[in-house]
Amino acid sequence: MGGPSGKNLVVLSGAGLSAESGVATFRGQGGLWEGQRIEEVATPGAFHRTPERVHRFYNLRRAALRTVQPNAAHAALVRLEREWPGRFLHVTQNVDDLNERAGARQLVHMHGQLLEIRCTACDGIWSWDRDVDTRTPCPGCRRAGGLRPHIVWFGEMPMHLDRIMTALARVDLFLCVGTSGVVYPAAGFALMAAENGCRRLIEVNVEATGISGDFTERRHGPASVEVPRLVNELLEQR
Ligand code: BJW
């Protein structure tokens, strides 16, 4: 990231960014997967006890990715990335690839990616767009039974935290799109930014969240409408 000081922008996105593309959110209306709360399926313990069930959950979501497309909010964030005059980092909690498909480059997936798989035997990470089960051999070490989604489950360390913390240490404008703000550490990023001197923090969400009070501005409406509108304003003000 390079650019003038005073113009450091961090975007944090959550499931609400992809909701209008047809990717289900985790919480609120329609926020259940196969009748299970995400807290009950996205844990190392759940995978240990019932790996087939957890693989099925991720297989369904991986297959569903083929049926969805980026929406106007993904596109607007890519325009912001390309035209913003300072440093830019988009931190997404989403495991879909819709930001990449819209053209995002300055992007980190802090909760991993559906289209990657990890081998617990050899630690290899592989691009993966097919189903996987407990008998699937690792493409690297050939051991069967060791593959797991390259996803951050509850109790596991989120990815790219060094890069995220560096960006949050010098952020001037923090933009948060479509997250309920219940999962940490992401839910604490706005407060962290403010403590580091960030004076403009904007939340975009269809409704108020438990962290709305951490922001200096709130835009309540669908991301596909509010994000393009906000990006126009930000690029006019630069
Ligand atoms: C729209 C919209 C539209 C809809 N337009 N908006 C007690 C206190 C503090 C922490 C803990 C605690 N007990 C346990 C913890 C830690 C735990 C945690 O936070 N638990 C909470 C449940 C309390 N966190 C962890 O374990 C994390 N690791 C960790 O903390 O490591 C230690 C550590 C310490 C210190 C520093 C760093 C690390 C790991 C968390 C892993 C989360 N994994 C999941 C699942 C895996 C990915 C996957 O399968 O997809 O990640 S959980 C799930 O929630 C997923 C999401 O990324 C994450 C956040 O959800 P998100 O994106 O906010 O979605 P929703 O559905 O909740 O909200 C959608 C929002 O969109 C809503 O607000 C809607 O209104 C809105 N919306 N349509 C705009 N059209």
PDB file of N, CA and C in Angstrom, residues 93-133:
ATOM      1  N   GLN A  93     -14.531 -10.551   6.002  1.00  0.00           N
ATOM      2  CA  GLN A  93     -14.783 -11.745   6.807  1.00  0.00           C
ATOM      3  C   GLN A  93     -15.409 -12.817   5.923  1.00  0.00           C
ATOM      4  N   ASN A  94     -15.779 -12.440   4.715  1.00  0.00           N
ATOM      5  CA  ASN A  94     -16.499 -13.367   3.840  1.00  0.00           C
ATOM      6  C   ASN A  94     -15.551 -14.386   3.230  1.00  0.00           C
ATOM      7  N   VAL A  95     -16.052 -15.596   3.052  1.00  0.00           N
ATOM      8  CA  VAL A  95     -15.221 -16.653   2.492  1.00  0.00           C
ATOM      9  C   VAL A  95     -15.545 -16.898   1.019  1.00  0.00           C
ATOM     10  N   ASP A  96     -16.490 -16.116   0.470  1.00  0.00           N
ATOM     11  CA  ASP A  96     -16.782 -16.238  -0.965  1.00  0.00           C
ATOM     12  C   ASP A  96     -15.710 -15.494  -1.768  1.00  0.00           C
ATOM     13  N   ASP A  97     -15.775 -15.650  -3.108  1.00  0.00           N
ATOM     14  CA  ASP A  97     -14.768 -15.005  -3.970  1.00  0.00           C
ATOM     15  C   ASP A  97     -15.374 -13.858  -4.781  1.00  0.00           C
ATOM     16  N   LEU A  98     -16.459 -13.265  -4.268  1.00  0.00           N
ATOM     17  CA  LEU A  98     -17.159 -12.247  -5.064  1.00  0.00           C
ATOM     18  C   LEU A  98     -16.352 -10.952  -5.182  1.00  0.00           C
ATOM     19  N   ASN A  99     -15.571 -10.598  -4.161  1.00  0.00           N
ATOM     20  CA  ASN A  99     -14.730  -9.396  -4.286  1.00  0.00           C
ATOM     21  C   ASN A  99     -13.682  -9.596  -5.381  1.00  0.00           C
ATOM     22  N   GLU A 100     -13.029 -10.757  -5.379  1.00  0.00           N
ATOM     23  CA  GLU A 100     -12.020 -11.033  -6.420  1.00  0.00           C
ATOM     24  C   GLU A 100     -12.662 -11.006  -7.801  1.00  0.00           C
ATOM     25  N   ARG A 101     -13.851 -11.622  -7.895  1.00  0.00           N
ATOM     26  CA  ARG A 101     -14.501 -11.656  -9.216  1.00  0.00           C
ATOM     27  C   ARG A 101     -14.887 -10.265  -9.684  1.00  0.00           C
ATOM     28  N   ALA A 102     -15.112  -9.342  -8.729  1.00  0.00           N
ATOM     29  CA  ALA A 102     -15.410  -7.956  -9.107  1.00  0.00           C
ATOM     30  C   ALA A 102     -14.128  -7.196  -9.452  1.00  0.00           C
ATOM     31  N   GLY A 103     -12.953  -7.785  -9.126  1.00  0.00           N
ATOM     32  CA  GLY A 103     -11.681  -7.153  -9.502  1.00  0.00           C
ATOM     33  C   GLY A 103     -10.838  -6.679  -8.335  1.00  0.00           C
ATOM     34  N   ALA A 104     -11.215  -7.015  -7.098  1.00  0.00           N
ATOM     35  CA  ALA A 104     -10.458  -6.546  -5.924  1.00  0.00           C
ATOM     36  C   ALA A 104      -9.050  -7.129  -5.917  1.00  0.00           C
ATOM     37  N   ARG A 105      -8.073  -6.302  -5.503  1.00  0.00           N
ATOM     38  CA  ARG A 105      -6.677  -6.732  -5.385  1.00  0.00           C
ATOM     39  C   ARG A 105      -6.151  -6.512  -3.964  1.00  0.00           C
ATOM     40  N   GLN A 106      -6.459  -5.355  -3.389  1.00  0.00           N
ATOM     41  CA  GLN A 106      -5.960  -5.035  -2.035  1.00  0.00           C
ATOM     42  C   GLN A 106      -6.942  -5.617  -1.016  1.00  0.00           C
ATOM     43  N   LEU A 107      -6.971  -6.945  -0.947  1.00  0.00           N
ATOM     44  CA  LEU A 107      -8.014  -7.651  -0.217  1.00  0.00           C
ATOM     45  C   LEU A 107      -7.397  -8.754   0.634  1.00  0.00           C
ATOM     46  N   VAL A 108      -7.842  -8.864   1.899  1.00  0.00           N
ATOM     47  CA  VAL A 108      -7.449 -10.029   2.695  1.00  0.00           C
ATOM     48  C   VAL A 108      -8.705 -10.705   3.243  1.00  0.00           C
ATOM     49  N   HIS A 109      -8.677 -12.036   3.237  1.00  0.00           N
ATOM     50  CA  HIS A 109      -9.779 -12.851   3.765  1.00  0.00           C
ATOM     51  C   HIS A 109      -9.408 -13.278   5.180  1.00  0.00           C
ATOM     52  N   MET A 110      -9.902 -12.573   6.181  1.00  0.00           N
ATOM     53  CA  MET A 110      -9.452 -12.900   7.541  1.00  0.00           C
ATOM     54  C   MET A 110     -10.047 -14.198   8.076  1.00  0.00           C
ATOM     55  N   HIS A 111     -11.156 -14.678   7.494  1.00  0.00           N
ATOM     56  CA  HIS A 111     -11.756 -15.942   7.934  1.00  0.00           C
ATOM     57  C   HIS A 111     -11.564 -17.056   6.908  1.00  0.00           C
ATOM     58  N   GLY A 112     -10.603 -16.876   5.976  1.00  0.00           N
ATOM     59  CA  GLY A 112     -10.302 -17.920   5.016  1.00  0.00           C
ATOM     60  C   GLY A 112     -11.172 -17.854   3.772  1.00  0.00           C
ATOM     61  N   GLN A 113     -11.091 -18.928   2.963  1.00  0.00           N
ATOM     62  CA  GLN A 113     -11.775 -18.927   1.676  1.00  0.00           C
ATOM     63  C   GLN A 113     -12.386 -20.287   1.384  1.00  0.00           C
ATOM     64  N   LEU A 114     -13.603 -20.251   0.843  1.00  0.00           N
ATOM     65  CA  LEU A 114     -14.289 -21.500   0.475  1.00  0.00           C
ATOM     66  C   LEU A 114     -13.535 -22.261  -0.606  1.00  0.00           C
ATOM     67  N   LEU A 115     -12.825 -21.530  -1.477  1.00  0.00           N
ATOM     68  CA  LEU A 115     -12.188 -22.168  -2.626  1.00  0.00           C
ATOM     69  C   LEU A 115     -10.749 -22.579  -2.332  1.00  0.00           C
ATOM     70  N   GLU A 116     -10.454 -22.766  -1.040  1.00  0.00           N
ATOM     71  CA  GLU A 116      -9.148 -23.319  -0.661  1.00  0.00           C
ATOM     72  C   GLU A 116      -9.356 -24.430   0.362  1.00  0.00           C
ATOM     73  N   ILE A 117      -8.463 -25.380   0.327  1.00  0.00           N
ATOM     74  CA  ILE A 117      -8.528 -26.516   1.236  1.00  0.00           C
ATOM     75  C   ILE A 117      -7.140 -26.687   1.866  1.00  0.00           C
ATOM     76  N   ARG A 118      -7.121 -27.163   3.100  1.00  0.00           N
ATOM     77  CA  ARG A 118      -5.825 -27.299   3.784  1.00  0.00           C
ATOM     78  C   ARG A 118      -5.651 -28.743   4.236  1.00  0.00           C
ATOM     79  N   CYS A 119      -4.415 -29.239   4.134  1.00  0.00           N
ATOM     80  CA  CYS A 119      -4.138 -30.602   4.594  1.00  0.00           C
ATOM     81  C   CYS A 119      -3.561 -30.528   6.005  1.00  0.00           C
ATOM     82  N   THR A 120      -4.231 -31.168   6.938  1.00  0.00           N
ATOM     83  CA  THR A 120      -3.756 -31.136   8.336  1.00  0.00           C
ATOM     84  C   THR A 120      -2.530 -32.032   8.515  1.00  0.00           C
ATOM     85  N   ALA A 121      -2.245 -32.876   7.522  1.00  0.00           N
ATOM     86  CA  ALA A 121      -1.064 -33.741   7.628  1.00  0.00           C
ATOM     87  C   ALA A 121       0.193 -33.014   7.163  1.00  0.00           C
ATOM     88  N   CYS A 122       0.127 -32.340   6.005  1.00  0.00           N
ATOM     89  CA  CYS A 122       1.347 -31.720   5.459  1.00  0.00           C
ATOM     90  C   CYS A 122       1.281 -30.197   5.456  1.00  0.00           C
ATOM     91  N   ASP A 123       0.149 -29.619   5.922  1.00  0.00           N
ATOM     92  CA  ASP A 123      -0.027 -28.161   5.980  1.00  0.00           C
ATOM     93  C   ASP A 123      -0.114 -27.501   4.605  1.00  0.00           C
ATOM     94  N   GLY A 124      -0.213 -28.299   3.546  1.00  0.00           N
ATOM     95  CA  GLY A 124      -0.363 -27.718   2.198  1.00  0.00           C
ATOM     96  C   GLY A 124      -1.726 -27.048   2.049  1.00  0.00           C
ATOM     97  N   ILE A 125      -1.757 -25.971   1.280  1.00  0.00           N
ATOM     98  CA  ILE A 125      -3.012 -25.249   1.000  1.00  0.00           C
ATOM     99  C   ILE A 125      -3.229 -25.303  -0.505  1.00  0.00           C
ATOM    100  N   TRP A 126      -4.435 -25.703  -0.883  1.00  0.00           N
ATOM    101  CA  TRP A 126      -4.701 -25.950  -2.302  1.00  0.00           C
ATOM    102  C   TRP A 126      -5.963 -25.229  -2.739  1.00  0.00           C
ATOM    103  N   SER A 127      -5.944 -24.713  -3.988  1.00  0.00           N
ATOM    104  CA  SER A 127      -7.177 -24.195  -4.594  1.00  0.00           C
ATOM    105  C   SER A 127      -8.108 -25.373  -4.783  1.00  0.00           C
ATOM    106  N   TRP A 128      -9.409 -25.165  -4.526  1.00  0.00           N
ATOM    107  CA  TRP A 128     -10.314 -26.307  -4.511  1.00  0.00           C
ATOM    108  C   TRP A 128     -11.725 -25.847  -4.869  1.00  0.00           C
ATOM    109  N   ASP A 129     -12.301 -26.380  -5.938  1.00  0.00           N
ATOM    110  CA  ASP A 129     -13.666 -25.953  -6.274  1.00  0.00           C
ATOM    111  C   ASP A 129     -14.641 -27.122  -6.323  1.00  0.00           C
ATOM    112  N   ARG A 130     -14.182 -28.300  -5.829  1.00  0.00           N
ATOM    113  CA  ARG A 130     -15.028 -29.493  -5.885  1.00  0.00           C
ATOM    114  C   ARG A 130     -15.493 -29.877  -4.478  1.00  0.00           C
ATOM    115  N   ASP A 131     -16.306 -30.933  -4.408  1.00  0.00           N
ATOM    116  CA  ASP A 131     -16.669 -31.475  -3.106  1.00  0.00           C
ATOM    117  C   ASP A 131     -15.446 -32.158  -2.480  1.00  0.00           C
ATOM    118  N   VAL A 132     -15.461 -32.247  -1.164  1.00  0.00           N
ATOM    119  CA  VAL A 132     -14.411 -32.972  -0.458  1.00  0.00           C
ATOM    120  C   VAL A 132     -15.097 -33.796   0.623  1.00  0.00           C
ATOM    121  N   ASP A 133     -14.533 -34.969   0.921  1.00  0.00           N
ATOM    122  CA  ASP A 133     -15.075 -35.752   2.030  1.00  0.00           C
ATOM    123  C   ASP A 133     -13.915 -36.380   2.807  1.00  0.00           C
TER     124      ASP A 133
END
